[in-house]
Amino acid sequence: VQLQASGGGSVQAGGSLTLSCATSGIVFSINTIAWYRQAPGKERELIADVTGDGGATYADSMKGRVKIFRDPGRHAVNLKMNNLKPEDTAVYYCNIGIREGDILKQSIYWGQGTLVTVSS
């Protein structure tokens, strides 16, 4: 099982980025994929997840400024982020999740992280 996160970079406040989490070694169509981020000195926090049938759930951390969506052709899950703020600066990670109703559990499978830097 491999997750490859990409798409990070440096952007000015108000800008947009789209991150991608490419997967391999899993049955992509049935797996929930989640995006998290971890800012310096802070705990990792959930941003959003999408189930195998495309159901998306957004955490409060970036709600209203992000969209998570599946790319079945590439076995990837993308995270489009808009109106970025300096406080969004963090390393962004993807994870294979297990959604049980309102509860999202993490698996041991993580991407390597991609750095997003937002300047004011």
PDB file of C-alpha atoms in Angstrom:
ATOM      1  CA  VAL A   1       0.000   0.000   0.000  1.00  0.00           C
ATOM      2  CA  GLN A   2       1.373   3.397  -0.983  1.00  0.00           C
ATOM      3  CA  LEU A   3       0.064   6.923  -0.782  1.00  0.00           C
ATOM      4  CA  GLN A   4       1.897   9.681  -2.644  1.00  0.00           C
ATOM      5  CA  ALA A   5       0.975  13.250  -1.729  1.00  0.00           C
ATOM      6  CA  SER A   6       1.911  16.068  -4.086  1.00  0.00           C
ATOM      7  CA  GLY A   7       0.943  19.560  -5.150  1.00  0.00           C
ATOM      8  CA  GLY A   8       2.229  21.616  -2.268  1.00  0.00           C
ATOM      9  CA  GLY A   9       4.166  24.803  -2.729  1.00  0.00           C
ATOM     10  CA  SER A  10       4.343  28.469  -1.891  1.00  0.00           C
ATOM     11  CA  VAL A  11       1.414  30.758  -2.539  1.00  0.00           C
ATOM     12  CA  GLN A  12       0.323  34.209  -1.496  1.00  0.00           C
ATOM     13  CA  ALA A  13      -2.644  34.765   0.770  1.00  0.00           C
ATOM     14  CA  GLY A  14      -5.879  34.507  -1.175  1.00  0.00           C
ATOM     15  CA  GLY A  15      -4.426  32.051  -3.630  1.00  0.00           C
ATOM     16  CA  SER A  16      -5.373  28.469  -4.412  1.00  0.00           C
ATOM     17  CA  LEU A  17      -3.672  25.102  -4.565  1.00  0.00           C
ATOM     18  CA  THR A  18      -4.797  21.617  -5.449  1.00  0.00           C
ATOM     19  CA  LEU A  19      -3.161  18.739  -3.627  1.00  0.00           C
ATOM     20  CA  SER A  20      -3.251  15.184  -4.905  1.00  0.00           C
ATOM     21  CA  CYS A  21      -2.976  11.858  -3.098  1.00  0.00           C
ATOM     22  CA  ALA A  22      -2.155   9.068  -5.528  1.00  0.00           C
ATOM     23  CA  THR A  23      -2.794   5.575  -4.215  1.00  0.00           C
ATOM     24  CA  SER A  24      -1.555   2.127  -5.125  1.00  0.00           C
ATOM     25  CA  GLY A  25      -1.947  -1.330  -3.670  1.00  0.00           C
ATOM     26  CA  ILE A  26      -5.553  -0.803  -2.607  1.00  0.00           C
ATOM     27  CA  VAL A  27      -8.993  -1.307  -4.108  1.00  0.00           C
ATOM     28  CA  PHE A  28      -9.411   2.406  -4.737  1.00  0.00           C
ATOM     29  CA  SER A  29     -13.145   2.301  -5.401  1.00  0.00           C
ATOM     30  CA  ILE A  30     -14.043   1.145  -1.903  1.00  0.00           C
ATOM     31  CA  ASN A  31     -11.594   3.063   0.247  1.00  0.00           C
ATOM     32  CA  THR A  32     -12.124   6.257   2.209  1.00  0.00           C
ATOM     33  CA  ILE A  33      -9.276   8.737   1.812  1.00  0.00           C
ATOM     34  CA  ALA A  34      -8.759  11.628   4.206  1.00  0.00           C
ATOM     35  CA  TRP A  35      -6.591  14.743   4.183  1.00  0.00           C
ATOM     36  CA  TYR A  36      -4.970  16.108   7.331  1.00  0.00           C
ATOM     37  CA  ARG A  37      -2.518  18.877   8.050  1.00  0.00           C
ATOM     38  CA  GLN A  38       0.020  19.618  10.711  1.00  0.00           C
ATOM     39  CA  ALA A  39       1.319  23.098  11.345  1.00  0.00           C
ATOM     40  CA  PRO A  40       4.586  23.709  13.219  1.00  0.00           C
ATOM     41  CA  GLY A  41       4.104  23.126  16.924  1.00  0.00           C
ATOM     42  CA  LYS A  42       0.523  21.947  16.510  1.00  0.00           C
ATOM     43  CA  GLU A  43      -1.246  18.599  16.417  1.00  0.00           C
ATOM     44  CA  ARG A  44      -2.308  17.003  13.193  1.00  0.00           C
ATOM     45  CA  GLU A  45      -5.889  17.942  12.306  1.00  0.00           C
ATOM     46  CA  LEU A  46      -8.460  16.563   9.912  1.00  0.00           C
ATOM     47  CA  ILE A  47      -9.491  18.619   6.889  1.00  0.00           C
ATOM     48  CA  ALA A  48     -11.832  16.371   4.924  1.00  0.00           C
ATOM     49  CA  ASP A  49     -12.488  12.826   3.801  1.00  0.00           C
ATOM     50  CA  VAL A  50     -14.283  11.171   0.909  1.00  0.00           C
ATOM     51  CA  THR A  51     -15.729   7.674   0.872  1.00  0.00           C
ATOM     52  CA  GLY A  52     -15.562   5.169  -1.959  1.00  0.00           C
ATOM     53  CA  ASP A  53     -18.963   6.267  -3.239  1.00  0.00           C
ATOM     54  CA  GLY A  54     -17.942   9.927  -3.234  1.00  0.00           C
ATOM     55  CA  GLY A  55     -19.527  11.069  -0.001  1.00  0.00           C
ATOM     56  CA  ALA A  56     -17.498  13.978   1.363  1.00  0.00           C
ATOM     57  CA  THR A  57     -17.273  15.196   4.927  1.00  0.00           C
ATOM     58  CA  TYR A  58     -15.532  18.422   5.906  1.00  0.00           C
ATOM     59  CA  ALA A  59     -14.052  19.305   9.248  1.00  0.00           C
ATOM     60  CA  ASP A  60     -14.316  22.824  10.632  1.00  0.00           C
ATOM     61  CA  SER A  61     -10.613  23.483  10.016  1.00  0.00           C
ATOM     62  CA  MET A  62     -11.046  24.625   6.400  1.00  0.00           C
ATOM     63  CA  LYS A  63     -14.758  24.190   5.747  1.00  0.00           C
ATOM     64  CA  GLY A  64     -16.044  26.414   2.966  1.00  0.00           C
ATOM     65  CA  ARG A  65     -12.595  26.864   1.438  1.00  0.00           C
ATOM     66  CA  VAL A  66     -11.808  23.324   0.323  1.00  0.00           C
ATOM     67  CA  LYS A  67     -13.291  20.663  -1.905  1.00  0.00           C
ATOM     68  CA  ILE A  68     -12.267  17.011  -1.788  1.00  0.00           C
ATOM     69  CA  PHE A  69     -12.919  14.837  -4.793  1.00  0.00           C
ATOM     70  CA  ARG A  70     -11.905  11.524  -6.280  1.00  0.00           C
ATOM     71  CA  ASP A  71     -10.029  11.013  -9.550  1.00  0.00           C
ATOM     72  CA  PRO A  72     -10.778   7.374 -10.373  1.00  0.00           C
ATOM     73  CA  GLY A  73      -8.642   7.375 -13.502  1.00  0.00           C
ATOM     74  CA  ARG A  74      -5.531   8.132 -11.452  1.00  0.00           C
ATOM     75  CA  HIS A  75      -6.632   6.322  -8.289  1.00  0.00           C
ATOM     76  CA  ALA A  76      -6.170   9.646  -6.549  1.00  0.00           C
ATOM     77  CA  VAL A  77      -8.032  11.914  -4.193  1.00  0.00           C
ATOM     78  CA  ASN A  78      -7.558  15.635  -4.682  1.00  0.00           C
ATOM     79  CA  LEU A  79      -7.992  18.531  -2.288  1.00  0.00           C
ATOM     80  CA  LYS A  80      -8.670  21.892  -3.860  1.00  0.00           C
ATOM     81  CA  MET A  81      -7.965  24.745  -1.453  1.00  0.00           C
ATOM     82  CA  ASN A  82      -9.123  28.300  -2.056  1.00  0.00           C
ATOM     83  CA  ASN A  83      -8.613  31.635  -0.338  1.00  0.00           C
ATOM     84  CA  LEU A  84      -5.552  30.371   1.468  1.00  0.00           C
ATOM     85  CA  LYS A  85      -4.376  32.174   4.594  1.00  0.00           C
ATOM     86  CA  PRO A  86      -0.971  32.329   6.287  1.00  0.00           C
ATOM     87  CA  GLU A  87      -2.376  30.150   9.081  1.00  0.00           C
ATOM     88  CA  ASP A  88      -2.935  27.401   6.513  1.00  0.00           C
ATOM     89  CA  THR A  89       0.839  26.933   6.327  1.00  0.00           C
ATOM     90  CA  ALA A  90       1.428  23.302   7.227  1.00  0.00           C
ATOM     91  CA  VAL A  91       2.463  19.903   5.986  1.00  0.00           C
ATOM     92  CA  TYR A  92      -0.541  18.209   4.410  1.00  0.00           C
ATOM     93  CA  TYR A  93      -0.948  14.441   4.633  1.00  0.00           C
ATOM     94  CA  CYS A  94      -3.353  11.881   3.212  1.00  0.00           C
ATOM     95  CA  ASN A  95      -4.477   8.743   4.975  1.00  0.00           C
ATOM     96  CA  ILE A  96      -6.642   5.736   4.246  1.00  0.00           C
ATOM     97  CA  GLY A  97      -9.568   6.153   6.599  1.00  0.00           C
ATOM     98  CA  ILE A  98     -12.310   3.990   7.977  1.00  0.00           C
ATOM     99  CA  ARG A  99     -15.589   5.828   8.264  1.00  0.00           C
ATOM    100  CA  GLU A 100     -18.159   4.393  10.606  1.00  0.00           C
ATOM    101  CA  GLY A 101     -21.103   6.751  10.563  1.00  0.00           C
ATOM    102  CA  ASP A 102     -19.980   9.980  12.195  1.00  0.00           C
ATOM    103  CA  ILE A 103     -16.641   8.546  13.207  1.00  0.00           C
ATOM    104  CA  LEU A 104     -13.536   8.557  11.007  1.00  0.00           C
ATOM    105  CA  LYS A 105     -10.736   6.281  12.092  1.00  0.00           C
ATOM    106  CA  GLN A 106      -7.171   6.557  10.855  1.00  0.00           C
ATOM    107  CA  SER A 107      -5.283   3.668   9.358  1.00  0.00           C
ATOM    108  CA  ILE A 108      -1.545   3.099   9.512  1.00  0.00           C
ATOM    109  CA  TYR A 109      -1.191   4.131   5.870  1.00  0.00           C
ATOM    110  CA  TRP A 110      -0.003   7.705   5.384  1.00  0.00           C
ATOM    111  CA  GLY A 111       1.414   9.649   2.498  1.00  0.00           C
ATOM    112  CA  GLN A 112       4.745  11.352   3.034  1.00  0.00           C
ATOM    113  CA  GLY A 113       3.275  14.833   3.312  1.00  0.00           C
ATOM    114  CA  THR A 114       3.468  17.869   1.089  1.00  0.00           C
ATOM    115  CA  LEU A 115       4.366  21.331   2.381  1.00  0.00           C
ATOM    116  CA  VAL A 116       2.086  24.292   1.798  1.00  0.00           C
ATOM    117  CA  THR A 117       3.446  27.743   2.613  1.00  0.00           C
ATOM    118  CA  VAL A 118       1.146  30.735   2.488  1.00  0.00           C
ATOM    119  CA  SER A 119       2.700  34.187   2.667  1.00  0.00           C
ATOM    120  CA  SER A 120       0.920  37.386   3.588  1.00  0.00           C
TER     121      SER A 120
END
